[in-house]
PDB file of C-alpha atoms and ligand atoms in Angstrom:
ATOM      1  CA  UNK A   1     -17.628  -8.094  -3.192  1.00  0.00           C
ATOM      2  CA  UNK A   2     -14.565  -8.650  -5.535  1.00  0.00           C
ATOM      3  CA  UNK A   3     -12.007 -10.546  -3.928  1.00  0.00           C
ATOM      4  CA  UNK A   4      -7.914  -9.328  -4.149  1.00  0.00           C
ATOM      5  CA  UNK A   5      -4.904 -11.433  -4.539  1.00  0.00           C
ATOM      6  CA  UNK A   6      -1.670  -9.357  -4.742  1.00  0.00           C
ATOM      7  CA  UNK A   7       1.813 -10.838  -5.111  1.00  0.00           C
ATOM      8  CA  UNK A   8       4.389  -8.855  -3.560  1.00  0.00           C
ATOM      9  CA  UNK A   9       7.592 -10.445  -5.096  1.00  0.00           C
ATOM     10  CA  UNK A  10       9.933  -8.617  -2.291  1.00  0.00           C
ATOM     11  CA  UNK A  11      13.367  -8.264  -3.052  1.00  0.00           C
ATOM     12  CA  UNK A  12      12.806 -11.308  -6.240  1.00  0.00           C
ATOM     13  CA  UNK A  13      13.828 -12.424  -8.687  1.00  0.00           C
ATOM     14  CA  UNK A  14      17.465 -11.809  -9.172  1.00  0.00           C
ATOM     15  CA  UNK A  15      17.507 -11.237 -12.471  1.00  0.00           C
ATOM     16  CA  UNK A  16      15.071  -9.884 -15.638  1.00  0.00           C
ATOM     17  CA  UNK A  17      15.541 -12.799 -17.229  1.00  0.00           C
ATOM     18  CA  UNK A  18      13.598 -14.664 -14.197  1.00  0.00           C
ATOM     19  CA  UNK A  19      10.765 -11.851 -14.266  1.00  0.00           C
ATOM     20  CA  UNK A  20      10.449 -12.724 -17.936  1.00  0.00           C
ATOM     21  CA  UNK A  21      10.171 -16.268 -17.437  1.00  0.00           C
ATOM     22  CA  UNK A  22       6.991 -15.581 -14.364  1.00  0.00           C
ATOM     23  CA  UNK A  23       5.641 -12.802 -16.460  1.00  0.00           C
ATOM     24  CA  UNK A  24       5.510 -15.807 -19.098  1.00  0.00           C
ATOM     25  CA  UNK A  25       4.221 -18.182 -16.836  1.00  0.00           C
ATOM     26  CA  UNK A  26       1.315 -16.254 -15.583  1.00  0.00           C
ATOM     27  CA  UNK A  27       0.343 -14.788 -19.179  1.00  0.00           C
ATOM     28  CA  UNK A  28       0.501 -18.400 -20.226  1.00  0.00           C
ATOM     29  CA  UNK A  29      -1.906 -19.512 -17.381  1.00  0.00           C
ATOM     30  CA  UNK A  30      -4.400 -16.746 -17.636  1.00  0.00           C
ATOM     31  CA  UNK A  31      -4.912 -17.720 -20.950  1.00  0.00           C
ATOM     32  CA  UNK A  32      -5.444 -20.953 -20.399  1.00  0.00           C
ATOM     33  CA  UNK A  33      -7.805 -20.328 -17.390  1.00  0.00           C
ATOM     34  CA  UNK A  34      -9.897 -17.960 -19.429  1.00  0.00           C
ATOM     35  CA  UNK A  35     -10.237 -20.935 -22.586  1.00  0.00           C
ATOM     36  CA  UNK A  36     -11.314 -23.632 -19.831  1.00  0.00           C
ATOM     37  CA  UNK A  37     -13.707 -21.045 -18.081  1.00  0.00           C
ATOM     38  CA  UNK A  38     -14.349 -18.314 -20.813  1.00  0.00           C
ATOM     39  CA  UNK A  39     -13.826 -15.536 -17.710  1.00  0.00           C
ATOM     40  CA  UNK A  40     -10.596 -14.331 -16.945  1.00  0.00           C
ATOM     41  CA  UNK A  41     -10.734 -14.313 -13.006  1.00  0.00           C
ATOM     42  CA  UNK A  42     -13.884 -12.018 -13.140  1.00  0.00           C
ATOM     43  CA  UNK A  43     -14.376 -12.221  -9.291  1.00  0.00           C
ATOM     44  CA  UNK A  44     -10.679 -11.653  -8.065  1.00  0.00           C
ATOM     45  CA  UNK A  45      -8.789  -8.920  -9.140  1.00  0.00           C
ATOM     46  CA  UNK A  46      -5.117  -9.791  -9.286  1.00  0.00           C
ATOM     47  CA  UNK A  47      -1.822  -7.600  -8.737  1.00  0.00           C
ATOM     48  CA  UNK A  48       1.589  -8.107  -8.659  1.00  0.00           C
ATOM     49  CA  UNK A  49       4.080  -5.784  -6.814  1.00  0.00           C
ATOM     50  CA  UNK A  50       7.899  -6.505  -8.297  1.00  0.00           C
ATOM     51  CA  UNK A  51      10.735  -4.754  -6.880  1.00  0.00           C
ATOM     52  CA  UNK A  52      11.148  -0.794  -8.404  1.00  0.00           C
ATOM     53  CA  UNK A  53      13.860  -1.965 -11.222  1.00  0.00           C
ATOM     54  CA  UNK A  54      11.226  -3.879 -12.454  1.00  0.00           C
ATOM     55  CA  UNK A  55       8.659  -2.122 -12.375  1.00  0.00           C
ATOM     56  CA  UNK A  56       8.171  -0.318 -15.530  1.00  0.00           C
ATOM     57  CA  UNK A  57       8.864  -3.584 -17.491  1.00  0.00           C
ATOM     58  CA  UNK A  58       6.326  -5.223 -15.059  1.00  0.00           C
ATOM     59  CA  UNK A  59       3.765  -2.736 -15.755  1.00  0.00           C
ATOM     60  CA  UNK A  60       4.585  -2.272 -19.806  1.00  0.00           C
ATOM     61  CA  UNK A  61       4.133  -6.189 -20.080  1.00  0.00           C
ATOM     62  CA  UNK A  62       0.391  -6.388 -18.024  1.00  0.00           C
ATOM     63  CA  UNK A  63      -0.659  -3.299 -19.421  1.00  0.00           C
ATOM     64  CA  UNK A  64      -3.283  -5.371 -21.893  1.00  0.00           C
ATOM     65  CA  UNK A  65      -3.765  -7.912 -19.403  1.00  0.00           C
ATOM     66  CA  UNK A  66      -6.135  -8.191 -16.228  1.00  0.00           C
ATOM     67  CA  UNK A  67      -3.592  -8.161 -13.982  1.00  0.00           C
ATOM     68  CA  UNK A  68      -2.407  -4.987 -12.316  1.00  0.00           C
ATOM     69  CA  UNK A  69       1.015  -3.764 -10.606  1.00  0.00           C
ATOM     70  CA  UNK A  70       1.891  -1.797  -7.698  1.00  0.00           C
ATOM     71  CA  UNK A  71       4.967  -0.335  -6.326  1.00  0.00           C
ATOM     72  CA  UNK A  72       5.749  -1.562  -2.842  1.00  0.00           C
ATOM     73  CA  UNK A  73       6.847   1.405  -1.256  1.00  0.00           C
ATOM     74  CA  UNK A  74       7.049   5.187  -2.645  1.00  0.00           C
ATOM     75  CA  UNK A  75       8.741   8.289  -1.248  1.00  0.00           C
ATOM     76  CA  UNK A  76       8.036   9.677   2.058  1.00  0.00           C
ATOM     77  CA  UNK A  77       9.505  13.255   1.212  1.00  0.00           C
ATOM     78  CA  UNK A  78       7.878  14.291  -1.735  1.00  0.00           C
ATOM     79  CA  UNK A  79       5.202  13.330  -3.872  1.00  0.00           C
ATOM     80  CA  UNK A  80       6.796  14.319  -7.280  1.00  0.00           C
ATOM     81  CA  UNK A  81      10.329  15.047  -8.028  1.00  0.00           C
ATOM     82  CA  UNK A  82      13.171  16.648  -5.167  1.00  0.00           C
ATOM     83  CA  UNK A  83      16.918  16.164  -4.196  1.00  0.00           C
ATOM     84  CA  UNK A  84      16.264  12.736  -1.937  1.00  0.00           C
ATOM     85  CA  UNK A  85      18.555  10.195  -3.461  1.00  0.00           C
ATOM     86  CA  UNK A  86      17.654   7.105  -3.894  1.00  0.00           C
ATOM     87  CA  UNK A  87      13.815   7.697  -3.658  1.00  0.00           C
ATOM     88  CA  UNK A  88      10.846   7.480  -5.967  1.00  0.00           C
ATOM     89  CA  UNK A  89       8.037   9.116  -6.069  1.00  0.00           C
ATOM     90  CA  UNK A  90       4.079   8.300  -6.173  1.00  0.00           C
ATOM     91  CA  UNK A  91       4.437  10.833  -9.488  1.00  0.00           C
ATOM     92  CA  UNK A  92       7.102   8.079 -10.961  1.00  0.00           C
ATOM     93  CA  UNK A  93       4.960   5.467 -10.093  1.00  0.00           C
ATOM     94  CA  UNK A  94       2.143   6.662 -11.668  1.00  0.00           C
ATOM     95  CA  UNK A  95       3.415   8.104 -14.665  1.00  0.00           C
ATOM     96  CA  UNK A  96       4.920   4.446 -15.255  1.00  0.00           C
ATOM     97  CA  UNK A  97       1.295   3.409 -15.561  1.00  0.00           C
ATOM     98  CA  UNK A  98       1.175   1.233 -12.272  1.00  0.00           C
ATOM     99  CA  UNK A  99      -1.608   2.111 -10.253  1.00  0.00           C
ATOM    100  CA  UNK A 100      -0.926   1.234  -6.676  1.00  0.00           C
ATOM    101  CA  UNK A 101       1.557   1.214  -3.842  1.00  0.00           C
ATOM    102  CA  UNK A 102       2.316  -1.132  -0.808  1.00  0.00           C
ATOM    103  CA  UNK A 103       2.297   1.160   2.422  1.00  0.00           C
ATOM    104  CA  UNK A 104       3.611   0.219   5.858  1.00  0.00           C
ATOM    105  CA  UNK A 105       4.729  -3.762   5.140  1.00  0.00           C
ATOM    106  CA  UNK A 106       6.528  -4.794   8.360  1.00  0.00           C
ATOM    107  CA  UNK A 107       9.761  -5.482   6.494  1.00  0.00           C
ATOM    108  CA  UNK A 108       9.852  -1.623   6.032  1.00  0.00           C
ATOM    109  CA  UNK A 109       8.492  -0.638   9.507  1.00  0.00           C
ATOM    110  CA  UNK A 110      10.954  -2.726  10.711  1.00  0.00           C
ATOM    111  CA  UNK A 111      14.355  -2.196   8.532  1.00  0.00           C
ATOM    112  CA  UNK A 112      13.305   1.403   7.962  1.00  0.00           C
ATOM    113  CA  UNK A 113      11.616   2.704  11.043  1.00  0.00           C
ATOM    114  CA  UNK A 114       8.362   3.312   9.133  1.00  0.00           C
ATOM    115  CA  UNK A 115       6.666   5.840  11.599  1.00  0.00           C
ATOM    116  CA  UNK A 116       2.836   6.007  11.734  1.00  0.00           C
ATOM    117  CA  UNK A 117       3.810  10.022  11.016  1.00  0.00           C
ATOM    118  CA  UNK A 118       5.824   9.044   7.440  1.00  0.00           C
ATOM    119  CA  UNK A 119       3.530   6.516   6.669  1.00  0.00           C
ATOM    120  CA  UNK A 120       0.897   9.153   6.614  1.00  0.00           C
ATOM    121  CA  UNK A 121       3.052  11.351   4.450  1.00  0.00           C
ATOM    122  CA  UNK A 122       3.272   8.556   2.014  1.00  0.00           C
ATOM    123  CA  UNK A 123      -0.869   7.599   2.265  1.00  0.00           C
ATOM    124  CA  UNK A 124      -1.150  11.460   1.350  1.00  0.00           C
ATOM    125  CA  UNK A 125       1.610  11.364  -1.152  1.00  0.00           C
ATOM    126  CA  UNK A 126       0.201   7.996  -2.843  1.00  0.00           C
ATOM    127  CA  UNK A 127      -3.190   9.239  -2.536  1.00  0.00           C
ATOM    128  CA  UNK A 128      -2.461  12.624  -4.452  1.00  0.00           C
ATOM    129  CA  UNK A 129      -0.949  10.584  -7.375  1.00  0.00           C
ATOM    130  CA  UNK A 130      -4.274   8.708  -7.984  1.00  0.00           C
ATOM    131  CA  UNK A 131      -2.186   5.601  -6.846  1.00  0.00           C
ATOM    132  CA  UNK A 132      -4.325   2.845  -4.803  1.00  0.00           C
ATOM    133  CA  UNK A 133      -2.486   2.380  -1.440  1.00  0.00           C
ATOM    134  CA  UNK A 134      -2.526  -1.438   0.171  1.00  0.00           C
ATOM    135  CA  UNK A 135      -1.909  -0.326   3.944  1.00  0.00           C
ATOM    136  CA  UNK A 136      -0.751  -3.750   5.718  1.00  0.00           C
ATOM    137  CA  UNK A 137      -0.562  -3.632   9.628  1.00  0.00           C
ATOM    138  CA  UNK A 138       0.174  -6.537  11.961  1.00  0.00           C
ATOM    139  CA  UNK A 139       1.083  -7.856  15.312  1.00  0.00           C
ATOM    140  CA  UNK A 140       5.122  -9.316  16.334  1.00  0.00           C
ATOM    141  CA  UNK A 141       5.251 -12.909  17.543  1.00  0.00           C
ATOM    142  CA  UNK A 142       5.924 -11.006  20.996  1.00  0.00           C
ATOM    143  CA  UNK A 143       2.037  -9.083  20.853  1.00  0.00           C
ATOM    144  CA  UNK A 144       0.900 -11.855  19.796  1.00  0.00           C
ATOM    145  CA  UNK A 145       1.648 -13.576  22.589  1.00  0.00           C
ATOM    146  CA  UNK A 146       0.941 -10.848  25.364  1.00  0.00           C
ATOM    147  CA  UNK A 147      -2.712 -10.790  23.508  1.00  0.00           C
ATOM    148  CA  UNK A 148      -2.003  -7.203  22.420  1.00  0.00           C
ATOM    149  CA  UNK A 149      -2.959  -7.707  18.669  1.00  0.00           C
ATOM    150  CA  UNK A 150      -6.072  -5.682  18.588  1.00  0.00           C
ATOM    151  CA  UNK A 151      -4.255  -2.847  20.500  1.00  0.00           C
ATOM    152  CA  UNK A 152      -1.569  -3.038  18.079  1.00  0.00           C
ATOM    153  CA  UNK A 153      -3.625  -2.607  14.860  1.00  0.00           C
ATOM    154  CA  UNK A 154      -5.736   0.161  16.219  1.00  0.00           C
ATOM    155  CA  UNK A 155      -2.828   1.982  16.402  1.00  0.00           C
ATOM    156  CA  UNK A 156      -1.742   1.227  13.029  1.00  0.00           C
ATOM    157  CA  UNK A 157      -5.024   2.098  11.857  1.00  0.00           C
ATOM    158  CA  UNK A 158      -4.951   5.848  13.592  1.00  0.00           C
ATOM    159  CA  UNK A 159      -2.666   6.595   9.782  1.00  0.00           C
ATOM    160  CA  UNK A 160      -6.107   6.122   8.152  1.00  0.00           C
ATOM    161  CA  UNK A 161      -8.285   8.064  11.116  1.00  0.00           C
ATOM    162  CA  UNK A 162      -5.575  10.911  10.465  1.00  0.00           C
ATOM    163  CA  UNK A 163      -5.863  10.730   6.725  1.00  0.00           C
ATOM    164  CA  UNK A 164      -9.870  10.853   7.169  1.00  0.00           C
ATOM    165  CA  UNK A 165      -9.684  14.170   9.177  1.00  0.00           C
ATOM    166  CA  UNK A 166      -6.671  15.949   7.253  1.00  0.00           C
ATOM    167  CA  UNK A 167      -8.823  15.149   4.437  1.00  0.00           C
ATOM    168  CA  UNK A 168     -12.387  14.424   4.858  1.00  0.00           C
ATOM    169  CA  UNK A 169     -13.541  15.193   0.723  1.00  0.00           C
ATOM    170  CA  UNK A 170     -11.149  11.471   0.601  1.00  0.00           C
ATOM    171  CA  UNK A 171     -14.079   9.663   2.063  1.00  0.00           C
ATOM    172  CA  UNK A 172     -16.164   9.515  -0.966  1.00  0.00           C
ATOM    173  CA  UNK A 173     -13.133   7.416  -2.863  1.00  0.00           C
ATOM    174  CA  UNK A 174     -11.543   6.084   0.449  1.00  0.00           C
ATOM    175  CA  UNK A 175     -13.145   2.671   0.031  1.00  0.00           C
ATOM    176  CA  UNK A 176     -11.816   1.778  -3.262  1.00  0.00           C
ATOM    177  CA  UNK A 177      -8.515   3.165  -3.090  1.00  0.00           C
ATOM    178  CA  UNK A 178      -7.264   1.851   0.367  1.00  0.00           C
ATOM    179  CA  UNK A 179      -7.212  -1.643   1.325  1.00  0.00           C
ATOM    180  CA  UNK A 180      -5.947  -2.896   4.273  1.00  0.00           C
ATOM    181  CA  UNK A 181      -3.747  -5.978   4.431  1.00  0.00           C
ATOM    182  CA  UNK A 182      -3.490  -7.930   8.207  1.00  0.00           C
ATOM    183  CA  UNK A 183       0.009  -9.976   8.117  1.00  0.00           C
ATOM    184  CA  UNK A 184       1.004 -11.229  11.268  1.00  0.00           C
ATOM    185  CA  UNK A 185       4.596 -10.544  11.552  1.00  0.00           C
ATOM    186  CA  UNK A 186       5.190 -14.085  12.663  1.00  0.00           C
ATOM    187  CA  UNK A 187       3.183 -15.498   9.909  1.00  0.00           C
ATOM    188  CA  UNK A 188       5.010 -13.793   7.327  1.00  0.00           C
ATOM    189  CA  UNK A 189       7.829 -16.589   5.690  1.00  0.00           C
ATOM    190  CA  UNK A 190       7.431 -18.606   8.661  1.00  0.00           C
ATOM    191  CA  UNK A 191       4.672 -21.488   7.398  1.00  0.00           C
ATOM    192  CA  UNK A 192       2.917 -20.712  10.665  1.00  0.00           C
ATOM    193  CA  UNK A 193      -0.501 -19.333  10.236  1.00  0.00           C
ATOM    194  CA  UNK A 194      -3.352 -17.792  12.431  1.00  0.00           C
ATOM    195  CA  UNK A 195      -6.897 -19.992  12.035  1.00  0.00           C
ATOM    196  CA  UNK A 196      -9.237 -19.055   9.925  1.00  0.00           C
ATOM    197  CA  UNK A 197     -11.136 -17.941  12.951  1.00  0.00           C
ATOM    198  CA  UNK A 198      -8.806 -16.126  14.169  1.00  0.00           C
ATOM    199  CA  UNK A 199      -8.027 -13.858  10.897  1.00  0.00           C
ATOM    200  CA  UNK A 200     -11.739 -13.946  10.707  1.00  0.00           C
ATOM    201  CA  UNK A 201     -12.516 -12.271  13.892  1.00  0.00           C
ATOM    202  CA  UNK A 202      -9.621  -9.899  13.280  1.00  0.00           C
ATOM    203  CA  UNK A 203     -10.606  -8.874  10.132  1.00  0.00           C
ATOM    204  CA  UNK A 204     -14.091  -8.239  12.288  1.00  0.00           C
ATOM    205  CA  UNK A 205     -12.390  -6.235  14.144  1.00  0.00           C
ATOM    206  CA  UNK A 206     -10.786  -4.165  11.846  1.00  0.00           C
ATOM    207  CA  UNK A 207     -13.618  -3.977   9.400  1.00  0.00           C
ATOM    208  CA  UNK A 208     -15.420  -2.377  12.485  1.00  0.00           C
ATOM    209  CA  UNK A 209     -12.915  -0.012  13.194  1.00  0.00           C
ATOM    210  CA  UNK A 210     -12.596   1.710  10.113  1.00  0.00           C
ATOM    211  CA  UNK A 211     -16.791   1.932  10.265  1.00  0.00           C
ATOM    212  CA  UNK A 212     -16.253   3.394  13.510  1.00  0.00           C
ATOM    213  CA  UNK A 213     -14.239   6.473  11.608  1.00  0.00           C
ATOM    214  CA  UNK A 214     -16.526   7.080   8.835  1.00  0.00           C
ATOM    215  CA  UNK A 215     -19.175   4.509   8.369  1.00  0.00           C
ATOM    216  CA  UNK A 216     -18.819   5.218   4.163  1.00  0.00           C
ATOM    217  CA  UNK A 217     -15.406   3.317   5.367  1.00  0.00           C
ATOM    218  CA  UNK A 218     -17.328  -0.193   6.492  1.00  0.00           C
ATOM    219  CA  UNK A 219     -16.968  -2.009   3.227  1.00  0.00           C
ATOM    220  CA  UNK A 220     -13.073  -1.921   3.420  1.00  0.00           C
ATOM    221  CA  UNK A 221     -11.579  -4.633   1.311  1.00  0.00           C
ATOM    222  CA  UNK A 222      -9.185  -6.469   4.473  1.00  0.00           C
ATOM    223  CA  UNK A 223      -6.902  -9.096   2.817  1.00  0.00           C
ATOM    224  CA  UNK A 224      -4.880 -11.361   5.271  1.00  0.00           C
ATOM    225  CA  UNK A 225      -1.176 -12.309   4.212  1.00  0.00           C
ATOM    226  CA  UNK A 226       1.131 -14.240   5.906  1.00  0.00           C
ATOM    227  CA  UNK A 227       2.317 -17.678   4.602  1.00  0.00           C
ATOM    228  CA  UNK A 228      -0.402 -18.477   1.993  1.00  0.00           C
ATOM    229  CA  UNK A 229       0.196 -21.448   0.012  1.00  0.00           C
ATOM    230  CA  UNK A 230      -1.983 -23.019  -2.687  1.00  0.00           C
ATOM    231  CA  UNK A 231      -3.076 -25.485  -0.056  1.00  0.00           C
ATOM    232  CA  UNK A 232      -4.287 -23.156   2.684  1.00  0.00           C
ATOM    233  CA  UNK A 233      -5.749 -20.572   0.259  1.00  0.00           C
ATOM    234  CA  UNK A 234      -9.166 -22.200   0.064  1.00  0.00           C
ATOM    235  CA  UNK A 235      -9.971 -22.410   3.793  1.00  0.00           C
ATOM    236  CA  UNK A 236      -9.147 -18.524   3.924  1.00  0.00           C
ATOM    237  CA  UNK A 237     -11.271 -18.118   1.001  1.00  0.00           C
ATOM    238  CA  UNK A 238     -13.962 -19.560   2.333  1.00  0.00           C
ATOM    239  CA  UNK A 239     -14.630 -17.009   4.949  1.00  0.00           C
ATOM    240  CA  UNK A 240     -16.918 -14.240   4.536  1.00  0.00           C
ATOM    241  CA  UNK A 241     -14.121 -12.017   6.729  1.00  0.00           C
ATOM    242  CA  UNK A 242     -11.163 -12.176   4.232  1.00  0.00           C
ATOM    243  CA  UNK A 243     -11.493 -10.731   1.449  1.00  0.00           C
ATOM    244  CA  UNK A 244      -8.199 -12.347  -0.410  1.00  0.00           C
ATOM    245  CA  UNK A 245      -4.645 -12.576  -0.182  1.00  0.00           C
ATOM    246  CA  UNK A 246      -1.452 -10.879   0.164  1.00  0.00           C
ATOM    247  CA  UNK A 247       0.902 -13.420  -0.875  1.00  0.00           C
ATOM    248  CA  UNK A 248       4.813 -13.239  -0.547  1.00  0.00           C
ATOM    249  CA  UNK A 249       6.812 -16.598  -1.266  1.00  0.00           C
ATOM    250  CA  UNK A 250       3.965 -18.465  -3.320  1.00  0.00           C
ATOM    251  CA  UNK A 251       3.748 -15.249  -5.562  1.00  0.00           C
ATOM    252  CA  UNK A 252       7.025 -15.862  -7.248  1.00  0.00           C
ATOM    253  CA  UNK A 253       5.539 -19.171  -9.080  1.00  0.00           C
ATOM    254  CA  UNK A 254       2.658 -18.895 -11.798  1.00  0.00           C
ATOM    255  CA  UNK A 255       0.975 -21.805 -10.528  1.00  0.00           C
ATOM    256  CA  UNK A 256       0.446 -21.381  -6.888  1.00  0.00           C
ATOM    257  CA  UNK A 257      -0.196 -17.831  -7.134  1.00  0.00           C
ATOM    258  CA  UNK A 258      -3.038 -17.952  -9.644  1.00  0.00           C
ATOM    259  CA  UNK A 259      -4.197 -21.415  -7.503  1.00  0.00           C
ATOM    260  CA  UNK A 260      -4.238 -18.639  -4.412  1.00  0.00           C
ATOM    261  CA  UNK A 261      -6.184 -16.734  -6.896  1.00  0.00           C
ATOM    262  CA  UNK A 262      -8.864 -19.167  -7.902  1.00  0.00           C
ATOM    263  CA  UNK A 263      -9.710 -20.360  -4.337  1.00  0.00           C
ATOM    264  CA  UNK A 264     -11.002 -16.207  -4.123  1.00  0.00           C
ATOM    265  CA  UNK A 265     -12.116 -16.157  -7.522  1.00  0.00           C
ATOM    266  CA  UNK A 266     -14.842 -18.584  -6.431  1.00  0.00           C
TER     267      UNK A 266
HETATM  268  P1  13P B 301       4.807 -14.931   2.675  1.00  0.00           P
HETATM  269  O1  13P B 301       3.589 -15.236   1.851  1.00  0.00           O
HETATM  270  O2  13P B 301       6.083 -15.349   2.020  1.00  0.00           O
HETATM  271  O3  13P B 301       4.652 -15.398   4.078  1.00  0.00           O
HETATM  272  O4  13P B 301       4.903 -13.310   2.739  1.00  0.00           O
HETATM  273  C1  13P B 301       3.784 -12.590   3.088  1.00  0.00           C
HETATM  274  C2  13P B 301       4.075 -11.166   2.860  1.00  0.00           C
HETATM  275  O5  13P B 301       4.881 -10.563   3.551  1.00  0.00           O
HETATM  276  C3  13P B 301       3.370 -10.485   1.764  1.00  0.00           C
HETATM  277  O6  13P B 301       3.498  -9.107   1.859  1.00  0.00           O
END
């Protein structure tokens, strides 16, 4: 199974100038990677998600490169064009030439009262658009502690039970266009991580769930994100559970992102 490592760069860098200068960076080390190895990453696909006013530069920069770019959020109300200020669309997105979306990250569930009803309308939305959708669910410090993870994800997960019955003729796609991301909300810019075991048997968990709602749906790709550095990337990697990374902080340098990426490349 190919292994993922997406960057999502957030609400960074300030300035185009610094996007150029990362952009440059990880051009620069692909290139060299693929000289020392002759493949370029040929068992982890990577992705970087910069913030919508970069996007389109982002994208128009990769677009001859291995490397592929996804929004990190898209429009709730509409799937193409419509009077909702300040939006975007999974139409702009796409027509922009990236080719998936973040869905559901707990900075938006939490500073925009992500719903599991909206984030449905954008999984449709995203979905109609051809646009890959990386779904990322995850437990507060406060579950975590009361033991309610599990509880907590399968009702994150109930988005992608309602997407497989409002529309079943998905399934035959559904496993290469979704991926599910598990970030504990306390692990997320924090430096405090779950063990290996612990992702491991979550990731179990969740990789059993989504069999349980369409078993086409048991080869899910389920990334784990939450502070993932160059020097914890290769224990995750080394489980069979996790299938790569979603990576916030150590995205925004070349170096220990495409580290992150060659521990899964392996
Ligand atoms: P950090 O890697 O900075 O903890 O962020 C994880 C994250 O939120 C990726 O979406």
């Amino acid at each position: 199974m190919q292994a993922w490592v997406i960057g999502n760069w957030k609400q960074n860098p300030a300035t185009s100038h610094e996007v150029d200068v990362l952009l440059d960076d990880l051009c620069a080390a692909m290139n060299t990677a693929k000289q020392i190895s002759h493949d370029n990453f040929a068992h982890c696909q990577i992705m970087v998600a910069p913030s919508l006013i970069h996007l389109a530069a982002v994208q128009a920069r990769l677009k001859d490169t291995p490397i592929l770019c996804a929004a990190q959020d898209i429009s709730a109300h509409s799937a193409s064009t419509g009077a909702y200020t300040g939006e975007c669309s999974a139409q702009q997105i796409a027509d922009v030439g990236a080719t998936w979306t973040i869905l559901g990250h707990s900075e938006r569930r939490q500073y925009h009262q992500e719903s599991n009803d909206i984030l449905l309308q954008k999984m449709t939305h995203a979905l109609s658009q051809k646009l890959g959708v990386v779904f990322c669910i995850g437990e507060t410090q406060a579950q975590y502690d009361a033991k309610q993870t599990l509880t907590v994800l399968d009702n994150q997960l109930t988005v992608v039970k309602a997407l497989i019955d409002q529309q079943p003729e998905l399934l035959d796609t559904l496993s290469t266009r979704l991926i599910i991301a598990y970030e504990p909300v306390w692990a997320i810019g924090t430096g405090k991580v779950p063990t290996v075991s612990e992702v491991s048997a979550t990731h179990k968990h969740i990789k059993q769930t989504l069999a349980e709602f369409a078993d086409s749906q048991a080869n899910m790709t389920v990334l784990y994100g939450g502070s993932v550095n160059a020097d914890n990337a290769d224990s995750f990697a080394a489980d069979p559970m996790i299938d790569g990374a979603l990576v916030g902080g150590a995205s925004l340098k070349a170096e220990s992102f495409l580290t992150i990426a060659s521990a899964f490349d392996k």
